[in-house]
C-alpha cells in the first residue's frame, strides 16, 4: 500500500519559516519525481516546487528564493523548507510522487501565515 504522509504545517507569522516533510512508503522512492503543490481557499491547485529523481529542482516564480525543496533517499522523504513566509502562502500543501504515468498524493498539511 502506497502512502505519502505530510507533516510540519501549522500557524506562523509573516516572515517566519516552516519545514514540511513528506514520508513515502510502498514505492521505490529514489526513482520517483517528487513535488509539492498547494491549494489556497477559492483557488486552483498550484505547483510549488519539484525535485527529480536525480535531484534537479524547479520552483514557481512566487516562491523562488524563499522555498527550497530537497530529498533524502535514505529516508524516503522529501522536504520543503519555507522561509520569509507571506500571508499569500496560506494553503493546504500536498506532496506528490510521479513516475511515468503513476502518480500518488498525500493527504495535505495546512499552512497558515497570519499575524
GROMACS .gro file of C-alpha atoms in nm, residues 3-10 19-25 34-39 45 76-80 82 91-97 104-111:
model
   43
    3UNK     CA    1   0.136   0.618   0.148
    4UNK     CA    2   0.260   0.974   0.138
    5UNK     CA    3   0.234   1.138   0.478
    6UNK     CA    4   0.292   1.512   0.509
    7UNK     CA    5   0.381   1.686   0.833
    8UNK     CA    6   0.519   2.014   0.956
    9UNK     CA    7   0.235   2.250   0.875
   10UNK     CA    8   0.095   2.500   1.121
   19UNK     CA    9   0.973   2.293   0.709
   20UNK     CA   10   0.731   2.046   0.559
   21UNK     CA   11   0.814   1.677   0.535
   22UNK     CA   12   0.660   1.405   0.322
   23UNK     CA   13   0.744   1.048   0.416
   24UNK     CA   14   0.678   0.789   0.148
   25UNK     CA   15   0.619   0.418   0.183
   34UNK     CA   16   0.863   1.443  -0.613
   35UNK     CA   17   0.672   1.766  -0.593
   36UNK     CA   18   0.489   1.998  -0.358
   37UNK     CA   19   0.162   2.155  -0.461
   38UNK     CA   20  -0.069   2.386  -0.271
   39UNK     CA   21  -0.432   2.490  -0.283
   45UNK     CA   22  -0.413   2.384  -0.710
   76UNK     CA   23   1.227   0.807   0.158
   77UNK     CA   24   1.140   1.165   0.247
   78UNK     CA   25   1.103   1.492   0.059
   79UNK     CA   26   1.118   1.829   0.233
   80UNK     CA   27   1.004   2.182   0.164
   82UNK     CA   28   0.978   2.766   0.353
   91UNK     CA   29  -0.282   2.698   0.172
   92UNK     CA   30  -0.306   2.324   0.211
   93UNK     CA   31   0.023   2.181   0.089
   94UNK     CA   32   0.025   1.843  -0.084
   95UNK     CA   33   0.307   1.605  -0.163
   96UNK     CA   34   0.308   1.426  -0.498
   97UNK     CA   35   0.512   1.131  -0.626
  104UNK     CA   36   0.035   0.938  -0.579
  105UNK     CA   37  -0.082   1.213  -0.344
  106UNK     CA   38  -0.060   1.279   0.024
  107UNK     CA   39  -0.350   1.398   0.237
  108UNK     CA   40  -0.217   1.751   0.274
  109UNK     CA   41  -0.098   1.969   0.558
  110UNK     CA   42  -0.234   2.314   0.639
  111UNK     CA   43  -0.002   2.613   0.640
   0.00000   0.00000   0.00000
